PDB file of C-alpha atoms in Angstrom:
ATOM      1  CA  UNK A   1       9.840-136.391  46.147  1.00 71.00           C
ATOM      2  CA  UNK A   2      11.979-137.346  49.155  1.00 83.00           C
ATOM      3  CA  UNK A   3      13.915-133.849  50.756  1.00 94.00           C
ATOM      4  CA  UNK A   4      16.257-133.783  53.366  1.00 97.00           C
ATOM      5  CA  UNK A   5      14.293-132.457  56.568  1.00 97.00           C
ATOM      6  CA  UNK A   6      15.563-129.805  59.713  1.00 98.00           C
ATOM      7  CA  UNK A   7      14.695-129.034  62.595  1.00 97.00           C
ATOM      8  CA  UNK A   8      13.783-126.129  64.027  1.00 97.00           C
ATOM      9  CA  UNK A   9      13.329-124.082  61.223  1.00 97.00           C
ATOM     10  CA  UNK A  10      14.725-120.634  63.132  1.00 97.00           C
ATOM     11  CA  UNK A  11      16.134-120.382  66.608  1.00 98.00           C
ATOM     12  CA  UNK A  12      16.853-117.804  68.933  1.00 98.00           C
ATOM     13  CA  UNK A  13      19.330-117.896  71.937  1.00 97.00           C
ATOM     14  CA  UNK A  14      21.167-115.956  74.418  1.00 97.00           C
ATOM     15  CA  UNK A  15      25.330-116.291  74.286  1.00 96.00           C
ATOM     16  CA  UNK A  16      26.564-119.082  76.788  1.00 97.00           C
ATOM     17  CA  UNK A  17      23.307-121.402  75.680  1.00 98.00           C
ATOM     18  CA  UNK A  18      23.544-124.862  74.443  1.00 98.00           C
ATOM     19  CA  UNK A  19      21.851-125.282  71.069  1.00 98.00           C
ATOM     20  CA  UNK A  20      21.187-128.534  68.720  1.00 98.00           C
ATOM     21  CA  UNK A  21      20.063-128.900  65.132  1.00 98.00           C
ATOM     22  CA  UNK A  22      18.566-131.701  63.945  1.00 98.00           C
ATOM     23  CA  UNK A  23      18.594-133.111  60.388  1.00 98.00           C
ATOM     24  CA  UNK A  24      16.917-135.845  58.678  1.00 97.00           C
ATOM     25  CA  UNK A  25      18.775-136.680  55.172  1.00 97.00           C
ATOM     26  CA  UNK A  26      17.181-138.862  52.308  1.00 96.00           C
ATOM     27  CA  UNK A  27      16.441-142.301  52.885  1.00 94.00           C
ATOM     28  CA  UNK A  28      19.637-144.381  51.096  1.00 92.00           C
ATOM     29  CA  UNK A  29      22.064-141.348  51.588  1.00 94.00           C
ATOM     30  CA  UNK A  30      25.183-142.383  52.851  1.00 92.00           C
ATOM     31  CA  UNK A  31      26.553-139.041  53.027  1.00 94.00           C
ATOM     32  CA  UNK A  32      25.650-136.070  54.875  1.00 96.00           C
ATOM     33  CA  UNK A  33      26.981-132.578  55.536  1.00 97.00           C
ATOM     34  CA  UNK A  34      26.469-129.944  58.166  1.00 98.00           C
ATOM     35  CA  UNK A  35      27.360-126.520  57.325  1.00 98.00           C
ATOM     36  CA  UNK A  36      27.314-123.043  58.037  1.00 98.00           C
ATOM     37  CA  UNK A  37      25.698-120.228  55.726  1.00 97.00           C
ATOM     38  CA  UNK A  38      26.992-116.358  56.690  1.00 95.00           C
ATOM     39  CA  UNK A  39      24.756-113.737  54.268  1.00 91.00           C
ATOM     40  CA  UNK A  40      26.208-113.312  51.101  1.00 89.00           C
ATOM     41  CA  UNK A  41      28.858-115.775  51.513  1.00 92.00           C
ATOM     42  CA  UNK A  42      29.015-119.834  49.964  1.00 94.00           C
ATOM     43  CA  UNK A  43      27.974-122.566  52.445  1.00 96.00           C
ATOM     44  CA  UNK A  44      31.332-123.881  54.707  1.00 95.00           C
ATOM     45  CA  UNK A  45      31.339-127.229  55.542  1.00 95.00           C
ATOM     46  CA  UNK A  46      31.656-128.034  59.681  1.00 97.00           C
ATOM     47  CA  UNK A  47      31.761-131.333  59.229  1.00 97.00           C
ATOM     48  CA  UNK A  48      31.041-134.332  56.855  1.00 95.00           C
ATOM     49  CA  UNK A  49      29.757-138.248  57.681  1.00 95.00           C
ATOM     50  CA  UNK A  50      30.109-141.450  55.494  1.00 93.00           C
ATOM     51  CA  UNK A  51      27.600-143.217  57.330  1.00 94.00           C
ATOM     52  CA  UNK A  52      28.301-143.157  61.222  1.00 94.00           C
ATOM     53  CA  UNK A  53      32.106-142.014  60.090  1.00 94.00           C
ATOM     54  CA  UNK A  54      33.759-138.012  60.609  1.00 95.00           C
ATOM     55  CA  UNK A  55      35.346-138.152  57.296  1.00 92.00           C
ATOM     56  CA  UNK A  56      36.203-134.536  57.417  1.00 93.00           C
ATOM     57  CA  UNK A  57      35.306-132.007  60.374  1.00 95.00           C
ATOM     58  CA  UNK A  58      38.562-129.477  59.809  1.00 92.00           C
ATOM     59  CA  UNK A  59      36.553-126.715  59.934  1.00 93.00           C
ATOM     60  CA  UNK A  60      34.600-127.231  62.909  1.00 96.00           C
ATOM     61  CA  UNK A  61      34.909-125.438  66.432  1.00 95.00           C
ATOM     62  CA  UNK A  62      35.758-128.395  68.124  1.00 94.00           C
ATOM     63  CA  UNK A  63      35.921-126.270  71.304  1.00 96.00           C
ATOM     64  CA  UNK A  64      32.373-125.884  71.401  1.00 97.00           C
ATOM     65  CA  UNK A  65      30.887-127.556  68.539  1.00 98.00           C
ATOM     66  CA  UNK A  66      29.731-131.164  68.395  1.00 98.00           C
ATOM     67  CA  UNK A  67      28.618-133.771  65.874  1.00 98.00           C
ATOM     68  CA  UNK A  68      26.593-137.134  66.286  1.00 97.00           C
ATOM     69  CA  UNK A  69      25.456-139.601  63.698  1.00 96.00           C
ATOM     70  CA  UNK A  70      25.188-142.598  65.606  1.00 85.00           C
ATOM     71  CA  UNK A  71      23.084-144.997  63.732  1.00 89.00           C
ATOM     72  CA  UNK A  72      24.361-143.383  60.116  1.00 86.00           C
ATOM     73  CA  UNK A  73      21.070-142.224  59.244  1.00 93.00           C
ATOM     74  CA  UNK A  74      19.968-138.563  60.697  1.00 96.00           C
ATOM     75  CA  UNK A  75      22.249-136.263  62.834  1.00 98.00           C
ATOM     76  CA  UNK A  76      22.534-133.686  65.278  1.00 98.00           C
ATOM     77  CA  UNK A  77      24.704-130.968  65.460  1.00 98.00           C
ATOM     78  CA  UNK A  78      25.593-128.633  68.812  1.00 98.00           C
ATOM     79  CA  UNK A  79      27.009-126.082  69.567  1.00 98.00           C
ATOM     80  CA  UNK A  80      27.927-124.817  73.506  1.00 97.00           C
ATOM     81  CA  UNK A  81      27.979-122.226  74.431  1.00 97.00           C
ATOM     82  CA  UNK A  82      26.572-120.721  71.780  1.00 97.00           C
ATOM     83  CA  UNK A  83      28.607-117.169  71.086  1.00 97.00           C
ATOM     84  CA  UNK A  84      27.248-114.158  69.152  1.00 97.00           C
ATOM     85  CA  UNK A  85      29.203-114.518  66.111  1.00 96.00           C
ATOM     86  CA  UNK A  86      27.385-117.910  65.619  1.00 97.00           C
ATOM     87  CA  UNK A  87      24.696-116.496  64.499  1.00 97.00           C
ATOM     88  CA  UNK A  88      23.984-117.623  60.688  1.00 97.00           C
ATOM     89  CA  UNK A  89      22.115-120.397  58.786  1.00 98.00           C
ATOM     90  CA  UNK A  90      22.922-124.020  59.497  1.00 98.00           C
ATOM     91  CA  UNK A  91      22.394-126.128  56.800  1.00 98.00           C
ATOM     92  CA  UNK A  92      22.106-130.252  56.491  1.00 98.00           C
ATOM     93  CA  UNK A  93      23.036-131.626  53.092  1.00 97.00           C
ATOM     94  CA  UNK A  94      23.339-135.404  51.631  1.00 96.00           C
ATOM     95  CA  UNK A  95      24.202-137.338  48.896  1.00 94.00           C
ATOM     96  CA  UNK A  96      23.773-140.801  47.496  1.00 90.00           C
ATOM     97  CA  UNK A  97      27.563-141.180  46.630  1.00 78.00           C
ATOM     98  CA  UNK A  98      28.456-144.170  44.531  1.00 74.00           C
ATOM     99  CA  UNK A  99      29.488-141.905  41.620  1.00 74.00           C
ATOM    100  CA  UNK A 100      25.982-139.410  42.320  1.00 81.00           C
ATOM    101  CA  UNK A 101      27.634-136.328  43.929  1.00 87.00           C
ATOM    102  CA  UNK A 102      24.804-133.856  43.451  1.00 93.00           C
ATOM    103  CA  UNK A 103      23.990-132.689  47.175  1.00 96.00           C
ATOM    104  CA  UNK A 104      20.017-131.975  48.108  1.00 97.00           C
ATOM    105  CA  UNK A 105      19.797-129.650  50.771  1.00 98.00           C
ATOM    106  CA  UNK A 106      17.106-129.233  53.791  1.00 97.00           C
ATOM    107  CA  UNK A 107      15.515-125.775  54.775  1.00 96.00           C
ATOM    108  CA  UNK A 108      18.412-124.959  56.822  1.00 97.00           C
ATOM    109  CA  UNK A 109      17.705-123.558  60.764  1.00 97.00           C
ATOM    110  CA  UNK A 110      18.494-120.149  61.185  1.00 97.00           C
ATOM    111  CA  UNK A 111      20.417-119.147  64.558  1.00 98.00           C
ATOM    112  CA  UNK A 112      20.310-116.308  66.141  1.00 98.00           C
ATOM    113  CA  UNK A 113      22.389-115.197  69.024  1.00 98.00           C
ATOM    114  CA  UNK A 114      21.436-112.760  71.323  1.00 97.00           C
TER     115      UNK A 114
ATOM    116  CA  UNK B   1      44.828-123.600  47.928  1.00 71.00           C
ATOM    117  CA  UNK B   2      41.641-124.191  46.069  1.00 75.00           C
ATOM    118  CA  UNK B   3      39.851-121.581  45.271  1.00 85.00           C
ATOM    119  CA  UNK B   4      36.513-120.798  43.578  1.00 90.00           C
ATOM    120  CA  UNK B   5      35.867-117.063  42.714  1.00 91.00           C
ATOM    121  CA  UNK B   6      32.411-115.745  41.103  1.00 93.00           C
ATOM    122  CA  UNK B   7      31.319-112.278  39.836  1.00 81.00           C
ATOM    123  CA  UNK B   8      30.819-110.582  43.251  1.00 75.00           C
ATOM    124  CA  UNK B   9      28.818-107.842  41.624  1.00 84.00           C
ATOM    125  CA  UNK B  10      25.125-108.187  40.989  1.00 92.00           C
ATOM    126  CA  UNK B  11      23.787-109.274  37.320  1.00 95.00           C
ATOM    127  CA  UNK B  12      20.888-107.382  36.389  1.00 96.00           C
ATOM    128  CA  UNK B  13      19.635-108.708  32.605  1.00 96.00           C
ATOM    129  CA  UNK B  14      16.300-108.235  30.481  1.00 97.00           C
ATOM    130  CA  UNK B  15      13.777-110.728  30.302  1.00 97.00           C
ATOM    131  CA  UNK B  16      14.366-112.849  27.465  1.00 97.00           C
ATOM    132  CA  UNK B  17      17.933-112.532  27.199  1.00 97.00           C
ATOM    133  CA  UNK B  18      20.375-114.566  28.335  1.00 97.00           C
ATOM    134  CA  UNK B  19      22.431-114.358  31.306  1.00 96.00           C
ATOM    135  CA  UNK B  20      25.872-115.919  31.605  1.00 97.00           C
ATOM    136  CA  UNK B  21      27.403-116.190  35.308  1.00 97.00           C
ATOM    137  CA  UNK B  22      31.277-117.077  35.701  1.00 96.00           C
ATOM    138  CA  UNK B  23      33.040-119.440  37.944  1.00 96.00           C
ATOM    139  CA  UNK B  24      36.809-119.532  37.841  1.00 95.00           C
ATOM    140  CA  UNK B  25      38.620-122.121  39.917  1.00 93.00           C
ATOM    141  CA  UNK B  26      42.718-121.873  41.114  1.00 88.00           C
ATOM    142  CA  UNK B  27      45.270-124.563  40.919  1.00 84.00           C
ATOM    143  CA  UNK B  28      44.099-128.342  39.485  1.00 83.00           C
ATOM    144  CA  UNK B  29      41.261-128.870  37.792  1.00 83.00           C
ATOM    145  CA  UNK B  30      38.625-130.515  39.906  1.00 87.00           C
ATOM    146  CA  UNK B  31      37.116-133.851  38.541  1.00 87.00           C
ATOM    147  CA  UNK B  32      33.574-132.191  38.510  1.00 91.00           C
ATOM    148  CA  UNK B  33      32.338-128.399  38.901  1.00 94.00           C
ATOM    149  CA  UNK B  34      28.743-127.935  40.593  1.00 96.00           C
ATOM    150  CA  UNK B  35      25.810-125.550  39.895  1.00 97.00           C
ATOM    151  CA  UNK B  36      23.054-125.043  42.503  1.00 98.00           C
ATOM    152  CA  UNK B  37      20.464-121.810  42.965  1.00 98.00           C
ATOM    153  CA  UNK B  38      19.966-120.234  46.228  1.00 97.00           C
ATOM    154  CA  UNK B  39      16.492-118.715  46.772  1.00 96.00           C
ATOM    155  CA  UNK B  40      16.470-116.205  50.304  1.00 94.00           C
ATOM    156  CA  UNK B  41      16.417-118.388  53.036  1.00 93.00           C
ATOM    157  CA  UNK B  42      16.317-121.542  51.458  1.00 94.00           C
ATOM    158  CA  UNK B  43      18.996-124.317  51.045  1.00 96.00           C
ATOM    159  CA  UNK B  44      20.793-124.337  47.674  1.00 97.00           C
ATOM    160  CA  UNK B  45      19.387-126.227  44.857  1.00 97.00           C
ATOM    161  CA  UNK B  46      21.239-128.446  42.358  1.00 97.00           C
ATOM    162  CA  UNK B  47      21.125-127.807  39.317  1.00 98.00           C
ATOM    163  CA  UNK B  48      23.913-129.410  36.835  1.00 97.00           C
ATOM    164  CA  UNK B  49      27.445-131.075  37.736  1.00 95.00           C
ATOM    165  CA  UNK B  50      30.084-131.517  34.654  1.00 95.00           C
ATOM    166  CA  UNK B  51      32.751-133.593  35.200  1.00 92.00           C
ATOM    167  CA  UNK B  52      36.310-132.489  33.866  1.00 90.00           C
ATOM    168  CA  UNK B  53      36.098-134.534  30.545  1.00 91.00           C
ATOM    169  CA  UNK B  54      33.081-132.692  29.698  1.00 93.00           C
ATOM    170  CA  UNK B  55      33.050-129.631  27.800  1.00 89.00           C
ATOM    171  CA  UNK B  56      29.238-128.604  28.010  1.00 96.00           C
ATOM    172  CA  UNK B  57      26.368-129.827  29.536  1.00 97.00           C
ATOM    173  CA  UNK B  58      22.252-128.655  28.957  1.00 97.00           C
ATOM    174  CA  UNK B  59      19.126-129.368  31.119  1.00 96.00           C
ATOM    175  CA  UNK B  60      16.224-127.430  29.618  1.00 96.00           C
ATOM    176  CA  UNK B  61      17.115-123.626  29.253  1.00 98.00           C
ATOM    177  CA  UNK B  62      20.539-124.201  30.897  1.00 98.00           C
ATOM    178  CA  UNK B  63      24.157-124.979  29.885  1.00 98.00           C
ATOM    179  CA  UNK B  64      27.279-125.405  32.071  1.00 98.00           C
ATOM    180  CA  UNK B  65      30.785-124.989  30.329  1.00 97.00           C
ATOM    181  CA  UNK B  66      33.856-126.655  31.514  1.00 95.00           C
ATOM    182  CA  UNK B  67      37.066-124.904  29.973  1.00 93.00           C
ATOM    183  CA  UNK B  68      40.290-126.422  31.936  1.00 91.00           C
ATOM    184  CA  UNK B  69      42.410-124.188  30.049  1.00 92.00           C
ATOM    185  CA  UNK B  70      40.876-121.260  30.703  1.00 93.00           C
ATOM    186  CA  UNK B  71      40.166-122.811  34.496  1.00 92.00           C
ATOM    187  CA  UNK B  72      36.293-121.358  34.133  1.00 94.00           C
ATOM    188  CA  UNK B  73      32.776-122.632  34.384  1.00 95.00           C
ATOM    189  CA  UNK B  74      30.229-120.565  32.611  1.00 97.00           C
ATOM    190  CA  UNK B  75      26.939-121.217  33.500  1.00 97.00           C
ATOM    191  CA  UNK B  76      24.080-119.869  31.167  1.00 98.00           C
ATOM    192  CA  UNK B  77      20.339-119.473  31.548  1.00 98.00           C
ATOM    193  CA  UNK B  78      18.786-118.734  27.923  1.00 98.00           C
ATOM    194  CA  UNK B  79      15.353-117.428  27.292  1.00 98.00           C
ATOM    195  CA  UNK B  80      15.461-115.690  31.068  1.00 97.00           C
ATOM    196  CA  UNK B  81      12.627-115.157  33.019  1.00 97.00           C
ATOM    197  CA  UNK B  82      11.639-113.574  36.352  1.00 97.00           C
ATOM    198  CA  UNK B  83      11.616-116.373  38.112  1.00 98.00           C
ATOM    199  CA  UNK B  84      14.834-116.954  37.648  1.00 98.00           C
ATOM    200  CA  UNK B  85      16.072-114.458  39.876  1.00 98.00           C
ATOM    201  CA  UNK B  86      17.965-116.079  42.715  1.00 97.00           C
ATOM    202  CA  UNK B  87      21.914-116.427  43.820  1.00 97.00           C
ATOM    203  CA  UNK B  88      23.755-118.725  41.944  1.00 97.00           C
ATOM    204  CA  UNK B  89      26.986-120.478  43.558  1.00 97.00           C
ATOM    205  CA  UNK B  90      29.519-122.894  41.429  1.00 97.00           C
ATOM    206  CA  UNK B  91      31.606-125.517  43.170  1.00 96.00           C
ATOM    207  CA  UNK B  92      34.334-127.682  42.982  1.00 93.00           C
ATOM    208  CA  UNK B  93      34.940-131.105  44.437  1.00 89.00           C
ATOM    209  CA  UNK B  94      38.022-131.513  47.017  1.00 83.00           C
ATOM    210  CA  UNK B  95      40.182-134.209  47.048  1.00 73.00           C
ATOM    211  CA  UNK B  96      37.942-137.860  47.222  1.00 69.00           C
ATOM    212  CA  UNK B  97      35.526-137.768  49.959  1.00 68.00           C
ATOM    213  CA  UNK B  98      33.460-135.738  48.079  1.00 76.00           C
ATOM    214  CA  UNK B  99      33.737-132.208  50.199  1.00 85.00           C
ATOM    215  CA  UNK B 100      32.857-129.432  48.149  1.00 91.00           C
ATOM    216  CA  UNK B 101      34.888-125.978  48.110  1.00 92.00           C
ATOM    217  CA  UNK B 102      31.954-123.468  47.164  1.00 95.00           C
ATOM    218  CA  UNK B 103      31.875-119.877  45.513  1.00 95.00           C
ATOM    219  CA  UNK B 104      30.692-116.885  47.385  1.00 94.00           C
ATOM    220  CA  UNK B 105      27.498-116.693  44.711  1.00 95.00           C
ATOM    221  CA  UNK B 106      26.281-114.630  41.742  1.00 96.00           C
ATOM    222  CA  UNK B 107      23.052-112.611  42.371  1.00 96.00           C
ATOM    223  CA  UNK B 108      21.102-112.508  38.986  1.00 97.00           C
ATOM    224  CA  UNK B 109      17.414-110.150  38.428  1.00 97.00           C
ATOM    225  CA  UNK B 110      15.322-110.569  35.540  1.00 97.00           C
ATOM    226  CA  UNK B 111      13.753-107.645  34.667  1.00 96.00           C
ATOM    227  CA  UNK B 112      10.304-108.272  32.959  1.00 93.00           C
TER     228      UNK B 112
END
């Protein structure tokens, strides 16, 4: 069964460090997600692709957050400098689209900031 | 602005039984409402989407509900077990690009 892969699974890093995420989404998926995971809370969305497209990134720290998906297939998302209240689980999401909305999520990376 | 709001407290049934988690949504319906389970430290897990002109859907022990009147989603898991102990979160599509507005999460515990 094909899953959406990340990488690294957990990171740690000190405040005023760069730090990227990498994510792999299902082969055919036009659509992929990035978002942020704070304990006990839903998952909000940083930023969203349609292929190699920002269809919606309203919610992410543009100040110090960044977003690639160059070739529309997997991504990378990073943040600098990393502050501590970035600390939380980053997840990668996609979805086939053309009327299949379900979204499979990967592991997710959980960031620590020190 | 679009809202999703679950039970914020902690469902704690007997094995067996069935357990019935509640999603309400503010302002326009959405075209489809989402169910996925949340294991610790995992990445949610879909589970059933109804669409707006659908009043119930079933996969195996579960059914989703879809009352626009009412603006609720019930989500029930029948014949409970252990393992179905997780978080739960419902949500609801945003405008047409597909973005999802998401719940905060229902934590449910089977007791055996």
């Amino acid at each position: 069964e094909a899953e959406v892969a990340q990488s690294p699974r957990y990171k740690i890093t000190e405040k005023s460090q760069a730090v990227a995420f990498w994510c792999d989404p299902i082969s055919g998926h036009a659509t992929l997600y990035w978002y942020r995971q704070i304990l006990g809370q839903g998952p909000e969305l940083l930023v969203q692709f349609q292929d190699e497209s920002v269809v919606d990134d309203s919610q992410l720290p543009k100040d110090r957050f960044s977003a690639e998906r160059l070739k529309g297939v997997d991504s990378t998302l990073k943040i600098q400098p990393a502050e501590l209240g970035d600390s939380a689980m980053y997840l990668c999401a996609s979805s086939h689209g053309q009327g299949r909305e379900e979204q499979y999520f990967g592991p997710g990376t959980r960031l620590t900031v020190t | 602005s679009q809202k999703i709001e679950q039970n914020s407290e902690a469902l704690n049934i007997q094995e067996g039984k069935t357990a019935t988690l509640t999603c309400n949504y503010t302002n326009y319906s959405p075209a489809y409402l989402q169910w996925y389970r949340q294991d610790p430290g995992r990445g949610p897990v879909f589970l059933l989407l109804i669409r707006e002109n659908e009043k119930e859907k079933r996969k195996e022990r579960l059914k989703v509900t879809f009352d626009t009147t009412l603006k609720q989603s019930l989500f029930h898991i029948t014949a409970s077990q252990p393992a179905d102990s997780a978080t739960y979160l419902c949500a609801r599509n945003a405008g047409n690009n597909r973005k999802l507005i998401w719940g905060l999460g229902t934590s449910l515990a089977v007791n055996p």
